[in-house]
Amino acid sequence: MSGEIARTFAQAKARGEGVLVTYAMAGDPDLPRSVDVFAALVEGGADVLEIGVAFSDPIADGPVIQGAAERALKAGSTLKRVLDEVVPAVRKRCPQTPLVIMTYVNLIMAMGEARYAKLARERGVSGTILPDLPPEESASLRATFDAEGMDLIPLCAPTTPPARAQAIAKDGRGFVYCVSVSGVTGMRAELPPDLSQRLDLVRKAATVPVVAGFGISTAEQARMLSAHADGVVVGSALVRAAHTEGLEAAKALCADIKRGLRR
């Protein structure tokens, strides 16, 4: 696990808090102003920033994040520009906050595994999440990332069989991202009744922290999950708040959810 991510989880645990991982789209509404969004989330209490990189076929994303991706692409967002322009600016404004890239494997392959890993790490990226990369096909990329000191963060889906989920957790890097609900990203009024049981199973096998994401949008949901996970990921609710209501609304929502993670 990269030093930045490990330190952040350890510090939160020492404070008796769950870790809040927040997602926003680099380049939404444009590249410079997306930096303001990330900074506002940290001001609101985000512990880890998940930096989305727009892709033309975002199979894991619901309508809110798809809309953000469309705005980012229209604004000229590319993986290279995010690494060259957005990540260094966020790193400067949020020097203690781990940065994790969330994108799709085609973009990494197009840039080149080794080139991406080196450039991302040089810019200050601690980890990468690739929701369309099957664990069975991840060994080469994980080794490349390991060599650069960057984490390839794995996902466990609701449909992942228990034995496979345990194997993913045992070989995890950074943290294990447990997907809360089937389908795409987006706010949910209710989370699955078996989610806490799935989280407990993964957490027992994991050698790194475990977080829950997809569908989480309220402090009460975060509070409920904090007994079974080391943190939560919140994306669509914050993206929508920033886009429709502004930075202060996103910051306030972030702060409210963070309060739910204080045990």
Short mmCIF file of C-alpha atoms in Angstrom, two decimals:
data_model
loop_
_atom_site.label_atom_id
_atom_site.label_comp_id
_atom_site.label_asym_id
_atom_site.label_seq_id
_atom_site.Cartn_x
_atom_site.Cartn_y
_atom_site.Cartn_z
CA MET A 1 0.00 0.00 0.00
CA SER A 2 1.34 3.43 -0.89
CA GLY A 3 2.57 5.42 2.07
CA GLU A 4 0.04 8.22 1.57
CA ILE A 5 -2.99 5.94 1.55
CA ALA A 6 -1.77 3.80 4.47
CA ARG A 7 -1.02 6.90 6.54
CA THR A 8 -4.44 8.42 5.85
CA PHE A 9 -6.32 5.31 6.97
CA ALA A 10 -4.11 4.90 10.05
CA GLN A 11 -4.61 8.53 11.07
CA ALA A 12 -8.39 8.28 10.64
CA LYS A 13 -8.49 5.09 12.69
CA ALA A 14 -6.49 6.77 15.45
CA ARG A 15 -9.07 9.60 15.50
CA GLY A 16 -11.91 7.08 15.66
CA GLU A 17 -13.18 8.02 12.19
CA GLY A 18 -13.99 6.27 8.98
CA VAL A 19 -12.24 7.52 5.84
CA LEU A 20 -14.24 9.62 3.39
CA VAL A 21 -13.23 9.06 -0.24
CA THR A 22 -14.85 11.62 -2.53
CA TYR A 23 -15.20 11.44 -6.30
CA ALA A 24 -15.39 14.30 -8.78
CA MET A 25 -14.71 14.50 -12.52
CA ALA A 26 -11.52 16.21 -13.67
CA GLY A 27 -12.49 18.77 -16.29
CA ASP A 28 -16.04 19.36 -15.02
CA PRO A 29 -17.06 22.09 -15.75
CA ASP A 30 -13.56 22.71 -17.16
CA LEU A 31 -10.03 21.79 -16.16
CA PRO A 32 -9.17 24.82 -13.94
CA ARG A 33 -12.54 24.94 -12.17
CA SER A 34 -12.51 21.22 -11.47
CA VAL A 35 -9.47 21.89 -9.28
CA ASP A 36 -11.69 24.19 -7.21
CA VAL A 37 -14.19 21.33 -6.80
CA PHE A 38 -11.53 18.97 -5.45
CA ALA A 39 -10.20 21.62 -3.08
CA ALA A 40 -13.73 22.31 -1.78
CA LEU A 41 -14.25 18.62 -1.03
CA VAL A 42 -11.06 18.54 1.04
CA GLU A 43 -12.22 21.66 2.88
CA GLY A 44 -15.45 19.78 3.58
CA GLY A 45 -13.61 16.84 5.14
CA ALA A 46 -12.59 14.50 2.32
CA ASP A 47 -9.67 12.26 3.31
CA VAL A 48 -8.92 10.81 -0.14
CA LEU A 49 -9.73 12.36 -3.53
CA GLU A 50 -10.88 10.13 -6.35
CA ILE A 51 -10.15 11.98 -9.58
CA GLY A 52 -12.35 10.82 -12.43
CA VAL A 53 -10.92 10.84 -15.95
CA ALA A 54 -13.61 10.96 -18.62
CA PHE A 55 -13.99 8.09 -21.07
CA SER A 56 -16.36 7.85 -24.01
CA ASP A 57 -17.84 4.50 -22.91
CA PRO A 58 -18.16 4.68 -19.09
CA ILE A 59 -19.86 1.35 -18.39
CA ALA A 60 -19.81 1.73 -14.58
CA ASP A 61 -21.19 5.28 -14.47
CA GLY A 62 -24.76 6.36 -13.91
CA PRO A 63 -26.41 9.45 -15.47
CA VAL A 64 -24.93 12.04 -13.07
CA ILE A 65 -21.33 11.00 -13.69
CA GLN A 66 -21.98 10.36 -17.39
CA GLY A 67 -23.14 13.98 -17.60
CA ALA A 68 -19.98 15.13 -15.85
CA ALA A 69 -17.88 13.07 -18.29
CA GLU A 70 -19.63 14.65 -21.28
CA ARG A 71 -18.94 18.14 -19.91
CA ALA A 72 -15.31 17.22 -19.25
CA LEU A 73 -14.77 15.81 -22.73
CA LYS A 74 -16.29 18.93 -24.28
CA ALA A 75 -13.90 20.99 -22.16
CA GLY A 76 -10.94 19.10 -23.65
CA SER A 77 -10.19 16.71 -20.80
CA THR A 78 -7.81 13.85 -21.62
CA LEU A 79 -5.79 11.54 -19.40
CA LYS A 80 -2.59 13.38 -20.30
CA ARG A 81 -4.08 16.79 -19.58
CA VAL A 82 -5.48 15.58 -16.25
CA LEU A 83 -2.03 14.32 -15.24
CA ASP A 84 -0.27 17.44 -16.52
CA GLU A 85 -2.72 20.14 -15.42
CA VAL A 86 -5.28 18.96 -12.88
CA VAL A 87 -3.32 16.56 -10.67
CA PRO A 88 -0.37 18.95 -10.01
CA ALA A 89 -2.78 21.80 -9.22
CA VAL A 90 -4.78 19.65 -6.80
CA ARG A 91 -1.55 18.32 -5.28
CA LYS A 92 -0.41 21.92 -4.65
CA ARG A 93 -3.67 22.94 -2.99
CA CYS A 94 -4.20 19.67 -1.07
CA PRO A 95 -0.66 18.48 -0.29
CA GLN A 96 -1.62 15.99 2.43
CA THR A 97 -4.52 14.31 0.61
CA PRO A 98 -3.93 11.07 -1.32
CA LEU A 99 -5.03 11.28 -4.96
CA VAL A 100 -6.52 8.27 -6.72
CA ILE A 101 -7.29 8.21 -10.45
CA MET A 102 -10.58 6.53 -11.45
CA THR A 103 -10.82 5.72 -15.16
CA TYR A 104 -11.04 2.89 -17.68
CA VAL A 105 -8.33 0.52 -18.77
CA ASN A 106 -8.41 1.53 -22.47
CA LEU A 107 -7.04 4.96 -21.58
CA ILE A 108 -4.15 3.41 -19.65
CA MET A 109 -3.37 0.97 -22.46
CA ALA A 110 -3.45 3.78 -25.02
CA MET A 111 -0.90 5.77 -23.03
CA GLY A 112 1.15 2.70 -22.16
CA GLU A 113 1.19 0.96 -18.77
CA ALA A 114 4.74 1.94 -17.83
CA ARG A 115 4.43 5.50 -19.11
CA TYR A 116 1.17 6.05 -17.22
CA ALA A 117 2.50 4.57 -13.98
CA LYS A 118 5.66 6.68 -14.08
CA LEU A 119 3.90 9.91 -15.03
CA ALA A 120 1.08 9.47 -12.55
CA ARG A 121 3.43 8.71 -9.67
CA GLU A 122 5.70 11.63 -10.56
CA ARG A 123 2.67 13.93 -10.45
CA GLY A 124 1.68 12.64 -7.00
CA VAL A 125 -0.98 10.01 -7.71
CA SER A 126 -1.15 7.34 -4.98
CA GLY A 127 -3.44 4.81 -6.66
CA THR A 128 -5.65 3.97 -9.62
CA ILE A 129 -9.09 2.34 -9.89
CA LEU A 130 -10.05 0.62 -13.14
CA PRO A 131 -13.60 -0.75 -12.86
CA ASP A 132 -13.44 -2.62 -16.17
CA LEU A 133 -10.20 -4.52 -15.44
CA PRO A 134 -10.92 -8.13 -14.38
CA PRO A 135 -8.71 -9.39 -11.52
CA GLU A 136 -7.52 -12.28 -13.71
CA GLU A 137 -6.07 -9.80 -16.21
CA SER A 138 -4.54 -7.38 -13.70
CA ALA A 139 -1.21 -9.06 -12.83
CA SER A 140 0.93 -7.22 -15.38
CA LEU A 141 -0.49 -3.81 -14.57
CA ARG A 142 -0.31 -4.43 -10.82
CA ALA A 143 3.37 -5.37 -11.11
CA THR A 144 4.05 -2.21 -13.13
CA PHE A 145 2.28 -0.09 -10.53
CA ASP A 146 4.04 -1.87 -7.66
CA ALA A 147 7.39 -1.02 -9.22
CA GLU A 148 6.45 2.68 -9.20
CA GLY A 149 5.03 2.58 -5.66
CA MET A 150 1.44 3.16 -6.81
CA ASP A 151 -1.57 1.07 -5.83
CA LEU A 152 -3.86 -0.74 -8.28
CA ILE A 153 -7.00 -0.66 -6.14
CA PRO A 154 -9.28 -3.69 -6.67
CA LEU A 155 -13.07 -3.82 -6.70
CA CYS A 156 -15.45 -6.45 -5.35
CA ALA A 157 -18.92 -6.43 -6.89
CA PRO A 158 -22.15 -7.65 -5.25
CA THR A 159 -22.08 -10.54 -7.73
CA THR A 160 -18.51 -11.57 -6.83
CA PRO A 161 -18.64 -15.07 -5.25
CA PRO A 162 -17.37 -15.13 -1.63
CA ALA A 163 -14.24 -17.18 -2.38
CA ARG A 164 -13.27 -14.86 -5.23
CA ALA A 165 -13.96 -11.78 -3.10
CA GLN A 166 -11.70 -13.15 -0.38
CA ALA A 167 -8.91 -13.83 -2.89
CA ILE A 168 -9.21 -10.27 -4.26
CA ALA A 169 -9.11 -8.87 -0.72
CA LYS A 170 -6.02 -10.88 0.25
CA ASP A 171 -4.06 -9.51 -2.72
CA GLY A 172 -5.40 -5.95 -2.53
CA ARG A 173 -3.43 -2.74 -2.83
CA GLY A 174 -4.30 0.59 -1.21
CA PHE A 175 -7.81 -0.39 -0.20
CA VAL A 176 -10.47 -2.79 -1.42
CA TYR A 177 -13.40 -1.01 -3.05
CA CYS A 178 -16.58 -2.96 -2.28
CA VAL A 179 -19.30 -1.99 -4.72
CA SER A 180 -22.46 -1.62 -2.66
CA VAL A 181 -25.11 -2.19 -5.33
CA SER A 182 -25.50 -3.90 -8.66
CA GLY A 183 -25.60 -1.61 -11.68
CA VAL A 184 -24.04 1.78 -12.21
CA THR A 185 -23.09 4.64 -9.91
CA GLY A 186 -25.80 6.88 -8.50
CA MET A 187 -27.67 7.78 -5.33
CA ARG A 188 -29.84 5.09 -3.71
CA ALA A 189 -32.56 5.60 -1.09
CA GLU A 190 -31.77 2.18 0.38
CA LEU A 191 -28.71 -0.05 0.33
CA PRO A 192 -28.90 -3.86 0.03
CA PRO A 193 -29.72 -5.68 3.29
CA ASP A 194 -26.81 -8.11 2.82
CA LEU A 195 -24.22 -5.36 2.31
CA SER A 196 -22.92 -5.39 5.90
CA GLN A 197 -22.44 -9.17 5.70
CA ARG A 198 -20.50 -8.86 2.43
CA LEU A 199 -18.33 -6.11 3.88
CA ASP A 200 -17.56 -8.19 6.97
CA LEU A 201 -16.50 -11.14 4.78
CA VAL A 202 -14.17 -9.02 2.64
CA ARG A 203 -12.80 -7.12 5.61
CA LYS A 204 -11.92 -10.35 7.42
CA ALA A 205 -9.84 -11.52 4.45
CA ALA A 206 -8.34 -8.17 3.46
CA THR A 207 -4.75 -7.17 4.12
CA VAL A 208 -5.64 -3.50 3.39
CA PRO A 209 -8.59 -1.31 4.44
CA VAL A 210 -12.04 -1.89 2.94
CA VAL A 211 -14.36 0.85 1.73
CA ALA A 212 -17.92 0.76 0.39
CA GLY A 213 -19.00 2.78 -2.64
CA PHE A 214 -21.81 3.21 -5.22
CA GLY A 215 -25.14 4.50 -3.97
CA ILE A 216 -23.96 6.21 -0.79
CA SER A 217 -25.17 9.78 -0.45
CA THR A 218 -26.17 10.52 3.17
CA ALA A 219 -24.60 10.77 6.61
CA GLU A 220 -26.95 8.07 7.90
CA GLN A 221 -25.82 5.60 5.24
CA ALA A 222 -22.19 6.41 6.05
CA ARG A 223 -22.85 5.95 9.77
CA MET A 224 -24.47 2.56 9.21
CA LEU A 225 -21.61 1.32 7.03
CA SER A 226 -18.84 2.60 9.31
CA ALA A 227 -19.37 -0.40 11.60
CA HIS A 228 -18.53 -2.75 8.72
CA ALA A 229 -16.00 -0.82 6.60
CA ASP A 230 -13.00 1.42 7.07
CA GLY A 231 -14.56 4.14 4.94
CA VAL A 232 -17.03 5.05 2.21
CA VAL A 233 -16.86 6.49 -1.30
CA VAL A 234 -19.30 9.24 -2.27
CA GLY A 235 -19.49 10.45 -5.86
CA SER A 236 -22.77 11.14 -7.66
CA ALA A 237 -24.34 13.13 -4.82
CA LEU A 238 -21.31 15.43 -4.64
CA VAL A 239 -21.00 15.77 -8.42
CA ARG A 240 -24.67 16.72 -8.64
CA ALA A 241 -24.40 19.19 -5.75
CA ALA A 242 -21.35 20.91 -7.25
CA HIS A 243 -22.95 21.12 -10.70
CA THR A 244 -26.45 22.25 -9.72
CA GLU A 245 -25.92 24.14 -6.46
CA GLY A 246 -22.27 25.15 -6.38
CA LEU A 247 -19.11 24.50 -4.42
CA GLU A 248 -20.49 25.50 -1.02
CA ALA A 249 -23.32 22.96 -1.34
CA ALA A 250 -20.87 20.20 -2.24
CA LYS A 251 -18.62 21.21 0.63
CA ALA A 252 -21.55 21.19 3.09
CA LEU A 253 -22.73 17.76 1.94
CA CYS A 254 -19.19 16.46 2.27
CA ALA A 255 -18.97 17.80 5.83
CA ASP A 256 -22.32 16.23 6.74
CA ILE A 257 -21.30 12.80 5.48
CA LYS A 258 -17.95 13.06 7.24
CA ARG A 259 -19.78 13.67 10.51
CA GLY A 260 -21.57 10.37 9.94
CA LEU A 261 -18.17 8.63 9.88
CA ARG A 262 -17.13 9.91 13.30
CA ARG A 263 -17.64 6.94 15.57
#
